[in-house]
């Protein structure tokens, strides 16, 4: 359990629930960031950097790993710090600080590569031979529609992020996206024009810097390590500096 390895700093509900695309049978996906005990980082064998469970569906990344994922604009990791207020399950003072520096992780190249890259992966799944076969090993239509929805969502989110510097987690019109997903799943060739349009949009000037600013993430990680080393248990409220003062 992650609680045995460290302390959860920030956790929220992501995936289809956060996008507004969940249905009665949808899983509730949880994503979080935890801090490993600082003393365990000094030894010969470093602790693992992720904890994944299926009951509930929960993925927790160690603080340094999450920062690396966010600096590469990983879509799933990034959405954790852009959730609506009611999307969080755990939100400590250090988690609040992480939300506060979320824009410093962004860069034009990383956003383009990540969102366009993951959308292209979904397209390849749609046009793969097994996706078009009618035999026993055929991909179920519902799975194809899910790939198509992911493709559409990633393109919309990525282009909006490139143009505005804001990651919009919840889709504007879930019903439209579901309908478009069904259409693209049936006629995946139509997605090629969408991918080309997104690539053109990413090639146009946006608001994101050429490179991320790693300094806030580095400073935040140092505060996390010092705070955990000094024994503060990340209680909600207050600042890291206040917690450090209390622990002395």
PDB file of C-alpha atoms in Angstrom:
ATOM      1  CA  UNK A   1       0.000   0.000   0.000  1.00  0.00           C
ATOM      2  CA  UNK A   2       1.196   3.508  -0.788  1.00  0.00           C
ATOM      3  CA  UNK A   3       0.314   4.667   2.724  1.00  0.00           C
ATOM      4  CA  UNK A   4       2.925   2.236   4.030  1.00  0.00           C
ATOM      5  CA  UNK A   5       5.551   3.667   1.661  1.00  0.00           C
ATOM      6  CA  UNK A   6       4.741   7.339   2.100  1.00  0.00           C
ATOM      7  CA  UNK A   7       1.875   9.754   2.281  1.00  0.00           C
ATOM      8  CA  UNK A   8      -0.624  10.716  -0.393  1.00  0.00           C
ATOM      9  CA  UNK A   9      -0.306  14.420  -1.204  1.00  0.00           C
ATOM     10  CA  UNK A  10      -2.960  14.776  -3.898  1.00  0.00           C
ATOM     11  CA  UNK A  11      -5.550  12.382  -5.289  1.00  0.00           C
ATOM     12  CA  UNK A  12      -8.573  12.764  -7.508  1.00  0.00           C
ATOM     13  CA  UNK A  13     -11.028  11.024  -9.804  1.00  0.00           C
ATOM     14  CA  UNK A  14      -9.831  11.028 -13.410  1.00  0.00           C
ATOM     15  CA  UNK A  15     -10.779   9.235 -16.622  1.00  0.00           C
ATOM     16  CA  UNK A  16     -14.309   8.988 -17.977  1.00  0.00           C
ATOM     17  CA  UNK A  17     -15.885  10.340 -14.781  1.00  0.00           C
ATOM     18  CA  UNK A  18     -13.782  13.495 -14.948  1.00  0.00           C
ATOM     19  CA  UNK A  19     -14.412  13.855 -18.693  1.00  0.00           C
ATOM     20  CA  UNK A  20     -18.182  13.618 -18.242  1.00  0.00           C
ATOM     21  CA  UNK A  21     -18.290  10.458 -20.356  1.00  0.00           C
ATOM     22  CA  UNK A  22     -19.024   7.864 -17.664  1.00  0.00           C
ATOM     23  CA  UNK A  23     -22.009   5.544 -17.913  1.00  0.00           C
ATOM     24  CA  UNK A  24     -23.593   3.120 -15.472  1.00  0.00           C
ATOM     25  CA  UNK A  25     -20.939   0.450 -15.985  1.00  0.00           C
ATOM     26  CA  UNK A  26     -17.897   2.730 -16.081  1.00  0.00           C
ATOM     27  CA  UNK A  27     -14.991   2.216 -13.714  1.00  0.00           C
ATOM     28  CA  UNK A  28     -14.094   5.041 -11.349  1.00  0.00           C
ATOM     29  CA  UNK A  29     -10.397   5.719 -11.926  1.00  0.00           C
ATOM     30  CA  UNK A  30      -8.372   7.376  -9.179  1.00  0.00           C
ATOM     31  CA  UNK A  31      -4.970   8.987  -9.658  1.00  0.00           C
ATOM     32  CA  UNK A  32      -2.691  10.441  -7.030  1.00  0.00           C
ATOM     33  CA  UNK A  33       0.759  11.628  -6.006  1.00  0.00           C
ATOM     34  CA  UNK A  34       2.509  10.368  -2.884  1.00  0.00           C
ATOM     35  CA  UNK A  35       5.806  11.108  -1.176  1.00  0.00           C
ATOM     36  CA  UNK A  36       8.079   8.195  -0.373  1.00  0.00           C
ATOM     37  CA  UNK A  37       9.823   8.409   3.018  1.00  0.00           C
ATOM     38  CA  UNK A  38      12.858  10.579   2.364  1.00  0.00           C
ATOM     39  CA  UNK A  39      15.238   8.263   4.214  1.00  0.00           C
ATOM     40  CA  UNK A  40      14.377   5.438   1.808  1.00  0.00           C
ATOM     41  CA  UNK A  41      15.725   7.516  -1.082  1.00  0.00           C
ATOM     42  CA  UNK A  42      19.225   7.470   0.432  1.00  0.00           C
ATOM     43  CA  UNK A  43      19.736   3.711   0.492  1.00  0.00           C
ATOM     44  CA  UNK A  44      21.103   1.207  -1.960  1.00  0.00           C
ATOM     45  CA  UNK A  45      17.666   0.072  -3.105  1.00  0.00           C
ATOM     46  CA  UNK A  46      15.289   2.873  -3.976  1.00  0.00           C
ATOM     47  CA  UNK A  47      11.566   2.318  -3.442  1.00  0.00           C
ATOM     48  CA  UNK A  48       9.210   1.761  -6.342  1.00  0.00           C
ATOM     49  CA  UNK A  49       7.723   4.803  -8.019  1.00  0.00           C
ATOM     50  CA  UNK A  50       4.145   3.683  -8.668  1.00  0.00           C
ATOM     51  CA  UNK A  51       1.465   1.739  -6.831  1.00  0.00           C
ATOM     52  CA  UNK A  52      -1.426   0.319  -8.861  1.00  0.00           C
ATOM     53  CA  UNK A  53      -4.498  -1.425  -7.465  1.00  0.00           C
ATOM     54  CA  UNK A  54      -7.665  -2.712  -9.105  1.00  0.00           C
ATOM     55  CA  UNK A  55     -10.090  -2.650  -6.189  1.00  0.00           C
ATOM     56  CA  UNK A  56     -10.477   0.271  -6.361  1.00  0.00           C
ATOM     57  CA  UNK A  57      -8.927   1.253  -9.703  1.00  0.00           C
ATOM     58  CA  UNK A  58      -6.195   3.450  -8.316  1.00  0.00           C
ATOM     59  CA  UNK A  59      -2.783   4.581  -9.572  1.00  0.00           C
ATOM     60  CA  UNK A  60      -0.403   6.497  -7.320  1.00  0.00           C
ATOM     61  CA  UNK A  61       2.887   7.938  -8.565  1.00  0.00           C
ATOM     62  CA  UNK A  62       5.757   8.958  -6.331  1.00  0.00           C
ATOM     63  CA  UNK A  63       6.252  12.728  -6.378  1.00  0.00           C
ATOM     64  CA  UNK A  64       9.402  12.753  -8.525  1.00  0.00           C
ATOM     65  CA  UNK A  65       7.932  10.362 -11.090  1.00  0.00           C
ATOM     66  CA  UNK A  66       4.748  12.406 -11.355  1.00  0.00           C
ATOM     67  CA  UNK A  67       6.815  15.538 -11.994  1.00  0.00           C
ATOM     68  CA  UNK A  68       8.719  13.810 -14.790  1.00  0.00           C
ATOM     69  CA  UNK A  69       5.457  12.653 -16.363  1.00  0.00           C
ATOM     70  CA  UNK A  70       3.967  16.142 -16.121  1.00  0.00           C
ATOM     71  CA  UNK A  71       7.079  17.731 -17.641  1.00  0.00           C
ATOM     72  CA  UNK A  72       6.595  15.418 -20.632  1.00  0.00           C
ATOM     73  CA  UNK A  73       2.905  16.520 -20.767  1.00  0.00           C
ATOM     74  CA  UNK A  74       1.615  13.006 -20.137  1.00  0.00           C
ATOM     75  CA  UNK A  75      -2.147  13.575 -20.556  1.00  0.00           C
ATOM     76  CA  UNK A  76      -3.321  11.304 -17.747  1.00  0.00           C
ATOM     77  CA  UNK A  77      -0.795  12.541 -15.200  1.00  0.00           C
ATOM     78  CA  UNK A  78      -1.321  16.179 -16.146  1.00  0.00           C
ATOM     79  CA  UNK A  79      -5.080  16.170 -15.660  1.00  0.00           C
ATOM     80  CA  UNK A  80      -4.643  15.522 -11.924  1.00  0.00           C
ATOM     81  CA  UNK A  81      -3.713  19.168 -11.300  1.00  0.00           C
ATOM     82  CA  UNK A  82      -6.470  20.544 -13.563  1.00  0.00           C
ATOM     83  CA  UNK A  83      -9.502  18.823 -12.033  1.00  0.00           C
ATOM     84  CA  UNK A  84     -12.551  20.803 -10.884  1.00  0.00           C
ATOM     85  CA  UNK A  85     -12.749  21.506  -7.158  1.00  0.00           C
ATOM     86  CA  UNK A  86     -15.104  18.591  -6.507  1.00  0.00           C
ATOM     87  CA  UNK A  87     -12.830  16.156  -8.343  1.00  0.00           C
ATOM     88  CA  UNK A  88     -10.343  15.774  -5.488  1.00  0.00           C
ATOM     89  CA  UNK A  89     -10.391  13.059  -2.836  1.00  0.00           C
ATOM     90  CA  UNK A  90      -7.216  14.155  -1.019  1.00  0.00           C
ATOM     91  CA  UNK A  91      -5.774  17.659  -1.204  1.00  0.00           C
ATOM     92  CA  UNK A  92      -2.991  18.427   1.277  1.00  0.00           C
ATOM     93  CA  UNK A  93      -1.028  21.661   1.596  1.00  0.00           C
ATOM     94  CA  UNK A  94       1.751  20.241  -0.581  1.00  0.00           C
ATOM     95  CA  UNK A  95      -0.845  19.020  -3.062  1.00  0.00           C
ATOM     96  CA  UNK A  96      -2.282  22.519  -3.178  1.00  0.00           C
ATOM     97  CA  UNK A  97       1.186  23.874  -3.928  1.00  0.00           C
ATOM     98  CA  UNK A  98       1.515  21.403  -6.798  1.00  0.00           C
ATOM     99  CA  UNK A  99      -1.743  22.644  -8.310  1.00  0.00           C
ATOM    100  CA  UNK A 100      -0.422  26.179  -7.945  1.00  0.00           C
ATOM    101  CA  UNK A 101       2.650  25.503 -10.121  1.00  0.00           C
ATOM    102  CA  UNK A 102       0.852  23.455 -12.790  1.00  0.00           C
ATOM    103  CA  UNK A 103       1.552  25.880 -15.635  1.00  0.00           C
ATOM    104  CA  UNK A 104       5.305  25.645 -15.105  1.00  0.00           C
ATOM    105  CA  UNK A 105       5.228  22.019 -16.329  1.00  0.00           C
ATOM    106  CA  UNK A 106       3.864  22.970 -19.752  1.00  0.00           C
ATOM    107  CA  UNK A 107       5.797  23.394 -22.995  1.00  0.00           C
ATOM    108  CA  UNK A 108       4.725  23.579 -26.621  1.00  0.00           C
ATOM    109  CA  UNK A 109       6.790  20.665 -27.897  1.00  0.00           C
ATOM    110  CA  UNK A 110       5.870  18.299 -25.067  1.00  0.00           C
ATOM    111  CA  UNK A 111       2.151  19.065 -25.375  1.00  0.00           C
ATOM    112  CA  UNK A 112       2.225  18.536 -29.135  1.00  0.00           C
ATOM    113  CA  UNK A 113       4.201  15.299 -28.906  1.00  0.00           C
ATOM    114  CA  UNK A 114       2.118  13.861 -26.083  1.00  0.00           C
ATOM    115  CA  UNK A 115      -1.410  14.691 -27.204  1.00  0.00           C
ATOM    116  CA  UNK A 116      -0.862  14.169 -30.912  1.00  0.00           C
ATOM    117  CA  UNK A 117       1.204  11.069 -30.190  1.00  0.00           C
ATOM    118  CA  UNK A 118      -1.377   9.412 -27.955  1.00  0.00           C
ATOM    119  CA  UNK A 119      -4.180  10.313 -30.380  1.00  0.00           C
ATOM    120  CA  UNK A 120      -2.200   8.695 -33.201  1.00  0.00           C
ATOM    121  CA  UNK A 121      -1.863   5.545 -31.101  1.00  0.00           C
ATOM    122  CA  UNK A 122      -5.651   5.408 -30.780  1.00  0.00           C
ATOM    123  CA  UNK A 123      -5.975   5.820 -34.555  1.00  0.00           C
ATOM    124  CA  UNK A 124      -3.629   2.888 -35.138  1.00  0.00           C
ATOM    125  CA  UNK A 125      -5.794   0.742 -32.892  1.00  0.00           C
ATOM    126  CA  UNK A 126      -8.827   1.716 -34.962  1.00  0.00           C
ATOM    127  CA  UNK A 127      -7.257   0.721 -38.279  1.00  0.00           C
ATOM    128  CA  UNK A 128      -5.377  -2.366 -37.068  1.00  0.00           C
ATOM    129  CA  UNK A 129      -6.233  -5.600 -38.876  1.00  0.00           C
ATOM    130  CA  UNK A 130      -7.860  -7.163 -35.821  1.00  0.00           C
ATOM    131  CA  UNK A 131     -10.063  -4.080 -35.458  1.00  0.00           C
ATOM    132  CA  UNK A 132     -11.485  -4.584 -38.958  1.00  0.00           C
ATOM    133  CA  UNK A 133     -11.879  -8.365 -38.891  1.00  0.00           C
ATOM    134  CA  UNK A 134     -15.273  -9.968 -38.413  1.00  0.00           C
ATOM    135  CA  UNK A 135     -13.922 -13.230 -37.019  1.00  0.00           C
ATOM    136  CA  UNK A 136     -13.837 -14.571 -33.450  1.00  0.00           C
ATOM    137  CA  UNK A 137     -10.904 -12.340 -32.519  1.00  0.00           C
ATOM    138  CA  UNK A 138     -12.545  -9.142 -33.713  1.00  0.00           C
ATOM    139  CA  UNK A 139     -12.379  -6.091 -31.476  1.00  0.00           C
ATOM    140  CA  UNK A 140     -15.851  -5.393 -30.007  1.00  0.00           C
ATOM    141  CA  UNK A 141     -17.571  -2.289 -31.422  1.00  0.00           C
ATOM    142  CA  UNK A 142     -17.750  -0.764 -27.940  1.00  0.00           C
ATOM    143  CA  UNK A 143     -13.959  -0.975 -27.632  1.00  0.00           C
ATOM    144  CA  UNK A 144     -13.490   0.658 -31.034  1.00  0.00           C
ATOM    145  CA  UNK A 145     -15.840   3.474 -30.036  1.00  0.00           C
ATOM    146  CA  UNK A 146     -13.815   3.965 -26.857  1.00  0.00           C
ATOM    147  CA  UNK A 147     -10.602   4.283 -28.886  1.00  0.00           C
ATOM    148  CA  UNK A 148     -12.333   6.833 -31.117  1.00  0.00           C
ATOM    149  CA  UNK A 149     -13.550   8.867 -28.122  1.00  0.00           C
ATOM    150  CA  UNK A 150     -10.036   8.904 -26.691  1.00  0.00           C
ATOM    151  CA  UNK A 151      -8.684  10.105 -30.032  1.00  0.00           C
ATOM    152  CA  UNK A 152     -11.208  12.933 -30.278  1.00  0.00           C
ATOM    153  CA  UNK A 153     -10.791  13.992 -26.649  1.00  0.00           C
ATOM    154  CA  UNK A 154      -6.999  14.046 -26.844  1.00  0.00           C
ATOM    155  CA  UNK A 155      -7.039  16.200 -29.961  1.00  0.00           C
ATOM    156  CA  UNK A 156      -9.545  18.655 -28.492  1.00  0.00           C
ATOM    157  CA  UNK A 157      -7.744  18.882 -25.155  1.00  0.00           C
ATOM    158  CA  UNK A 158      -4.300  19.179 -26.713  1.00  0.00           C
ATOM    159  CA  UNK A 159      -5.181  21.912 -29.199  1.00  0.00           C
ATOM    160  CA  UNK A 160      -7.059  23.878 -26.535  1.00  0.00           C
ATOM    161  CA  UNK A 161      -4.081  23.565 -24.183  1.00  0.00           C
ATOM    162  CA  UNK A 162      -1.713  24.712 -26.933  1.00  0.00           C
ATOM    163  CA  UNK A 163      -3.849  27.751 -27.720  1.00  0.00           C
ATOM    164  CA  UNK A 164      -4.874  28.826 -24.210  1.00  0.00           C
ATOM    165  CA  UNK A 165      -2.463  27.300 -21.691  1.00  0.00           C
ATOM    166  CA  UNK A 166      -5.442  25.703 -19.908  1.00  0.00           C
ATOM    167  CA  UNK A 167      -6.117  21.973 -19.717  1.00  0.00           C
ATOM    168  CA  UNK A 168      -9.878  21.525 -19.985  1.00  0.00           C
ATOM    169  CA  UNK A 169     -10.533  18.124 -18.433  1.00  0.00           C
ATOM    170  CA  UNK A 170     -14.307  17.929 -18.832  1.00  0.00           C
ATOM    171  CA  UNK A 171     -15.437  17.770 -22.446  1.00  0.00           C
ATOM    172  CA  UNK A 172     -17.768  20.523 -23.621  1.00  0.00           C
ATOM    173  CA  UNK A 173     -20.435  18.295 -25.155  1.00  0.00           C
ATOM    174  CA  UNK A 174     -20.313  14.639 -24.036  1.00  0.00           C
ATOM    175  CA  UNK A 175     -23.254  13.628 -26.232  1.00  0.00           C
ATOM    176  CA  UNK A 176     -21.596  15.058 -29.336  1.00  0.00           C
ATOM    177  CA  UNK A 177     -18.293  13.379 -28.542  1.00  0.00           C
ATOM    178  CA  UNK A 178     -20.025  10.011 -28.044  1.00  0.00           C
ATOM    179  CA  UNK A 179     -21.837  10.367 -31.372  1.00  0.00           C
ATOM    180  CA  UNK A 180     -18.650  11.409 -33.154  1.00  0.00           C
ATOM    181  CA  UNK A 181     -16.858   8.481 -31.542  1.00  0.00           C
ATOM    182  CA  UNK A 182     -19.394   6.021 -32.931  1.00  0.00           C
ATOM    183  CA  UNK A 183     -19.004   7.553 -36.393  1.00  0.00           C
ATOM    184  CA  UNK A 184     -15.204   7.482 -36.333  1.00  0.00           C
ATOM    185  CA  UNK A 185     -15.219   3.905 -35.044  1.00  0.00           C
ATOM    186  CA  UNK A 186     -17.320   2.883 -38.049  1.00  0.00           C
ATOM    187  CA  UNK A 187     -15.327   4.993 -40.527  1.00  0.00           C
ATOM    188  CA  UNK A 188     -11.839   5.427 -39.022  1.00  0.00           C
ATOM    189  CA  UNK A 189     -10.479   6.962 -42.208  1.00  0.00           C
ATOM    190  CA  UNK A 190     -12.292  10.171 -41.259  1.00  0.00           C
ATOM    191  CA  UNK A 191      -9.910  10.558 -38.326  1.00  0.00           C
ATOM    192  CA  UNK A 192      -6.989  11.212 -40.670  1.00  0.00           C
ATOM    193  CA  UNK A 193      -8.336  14.667 -41.496  1.00  0.00           C
ATOM    194  CA  UNK A 194      -8.775  15.407 -37.785  1.00  0.00           C
ATOM    195  CA  UNK A 195      -5.203  14.376 -37.032  1.00  0.00           C
ATOM    196  CA  UNK A 196      -3.924  16.529 -39.892  1.00  0.00           C
ATOM    197  CA  UNK A 197      -5.946  19.527 -38.682  1.00  0.00           C
ATOM    198  CA  UNK A 198      -4.603  19.091 -35.155  1.00  0.00           C
ATOM    199  CA  UNK A 199      -1.044  18.846 -36.434  1.00  0.00           C
ATOM    200  CA  UNK A 200      -1.548  22.108 -38.308  1.00  0.00           C
ATOM    201  CA  UNK A 201      -2.978  23.733 -35.170  1.00  0.00           C
ATOM    202  CA  UNK A 202       0.029  22.613 -33.130  1.00  0.00           C
ATOM    203  CA  UNK A 203       2.315  24.078 -35.807  1.00  0.00           C
ATOM    204  CA  UNK A 204       0.672  27.487 -35.422  1.00  0.00           C
ATOM    205  CA  UNK A 205       1.830  29.867 -32.669  1.00  0.00           C
ATOM    206  CA  UNK A 206       0.321  29.164 -29.262  1.00  0.00           C
ATOM    207  CA  UNK A 207       0.770  30.519 -25.757  1.00  0.00           C
ATOM    208  CA  UNK A 208       3.018  27.796 -24.336  1.00  0.00           C
ATOM    209  CA  UNK A 209       6.760  28.318 -23.846  1.00  0.00           C
ATOM    210  CA  UNK A 210       9.294  26.379 -25.873  1.00  0.00           C
ATOM    211  CA  UNK A 211      10.497  24.570 -22.744  1.00  0.00           C
ATOM    212  CA  UNK A 212       9.005  23.986 -19.300  1.00  0.00           C
ATOM    213  CA  UNK A 213      10.266  25.853 -16.256  1.00  0.00           C
ATOM    214  CA  UNK A 214      11.670  23.098 -14.047  1.00  0.00           C
ATOM    215  CA  UNK A 215      12.589  25.401 -11.162  1.00  0.00           C
ATOM    216  CA  UNK A 216       9.188  25.366  -9.394  1.00  0.00           C
ATOM    217  CA  UNK A 217       9.027  21.560  -9.618  1.00  0.00           C
ATOM    218  CA  UNK A 218      12.563  21.237  -8.275  1.00  0.00           C
ATOM    219  CA  UNK A 219      11.812  23.577  -5.371  1.00  0.00           C
ATOM    220  CA  UNK A 220       8.548  21.765  -4.627  1.00  0.00           C
ATOM    221  CA  UNK A 221      10.288  18.389  -4.546  1.00  0.00           C
ATOM    222  CA  UNK A 222      12.895  19.733  -2.127  1.00  0.00           C
ATOM    223  CA  UNK A 223      10.089  20.963   0.166  1.00  0.00           C
ATOM    224  CA  UNK A 224       8.428  17.560  -0.054  1.00  0.00           C
ATOM    225  CA  UNK A 225      11.642  15.737   0.875  1.00  0.00           C
ATOM    226  CA  UNK A 226      12.445  18.052   3.792  1.00  0.00           C
ATOM    227  CA  UNK A 227       8.886  17.992   5.074  1.00  0.00           C
ATOM    228  CA  UNK A 228       8.637  14.203   5.057  1.00  0.00           C
ATOM    229  CA  UNK A 229      12.146  13.825   6.492  1.00  0.00           C
ATOM    230  CA  UNK A 230      11.225  16.059   9.426  1.00  0.00           C
ATOM    231  CA  UNK A 231       8.211  13.931  10.180  1.00  0.00           C
ATOM    232  CA  UNK A 232       5.311  16.130   9.122  1.00  0.00           C
ATOM    233  CA  UNK A 233       2.406  13.934   8.057  1.00  0.00           C
ATOM    234  CA  UNK A 234       0.962  16.299   5.444  1.00  0.00           C
ATOM    235  CA  UNK A 235      -2.152  17.313   7.352  1.00  0.00           C
ATOM    236  CA  UNK A 236      -4.510  19.502   5.280  1.00  0.00           C
ATOM    237  CA  UNK A 237      -4.143  23.232   5.789  1.00  0.00           C
ATOM    238  CA  UNK A 238      -1.150  25.474   6.320  1.00  0.00           C
ATOM    239  CA  UNK A 239       2.022  25.719   4.300  1.00  0.00           C
ATOM    240  CA  UNK A 240       5.037  23.476   4.066  1.00  0.00           C
ATOM    241  CA  UNK A 241       7.099  26.128   5.846  1.00  0.00           C
ATOM    242  CA  UNK A 242       4.652  26.205   8.772  1.00  0.00           C
ATOM    243  CA  UNK A 243       4.727  22.429   8.967  1.00  0.00           C
ATOM    244  CA  UNK A 244       8.510  22.449   9.050  1.00  0.00           C
ATOM    245  CA  UNK A 245       8.466  25.030  11.841  1.00  0.00           C
ATOM    246  CA  UNK A 246       6.056  22.881  13.881  1.00  0.00           C
ATOM    247  CA  UNK A 247       8.266  19.819  13.484  1.00  0.00           C
ATOM    248  CA  UNK A 248      11.393  21.523  14.862  1.00  0.00           C
TER     249      UNK A 248
END
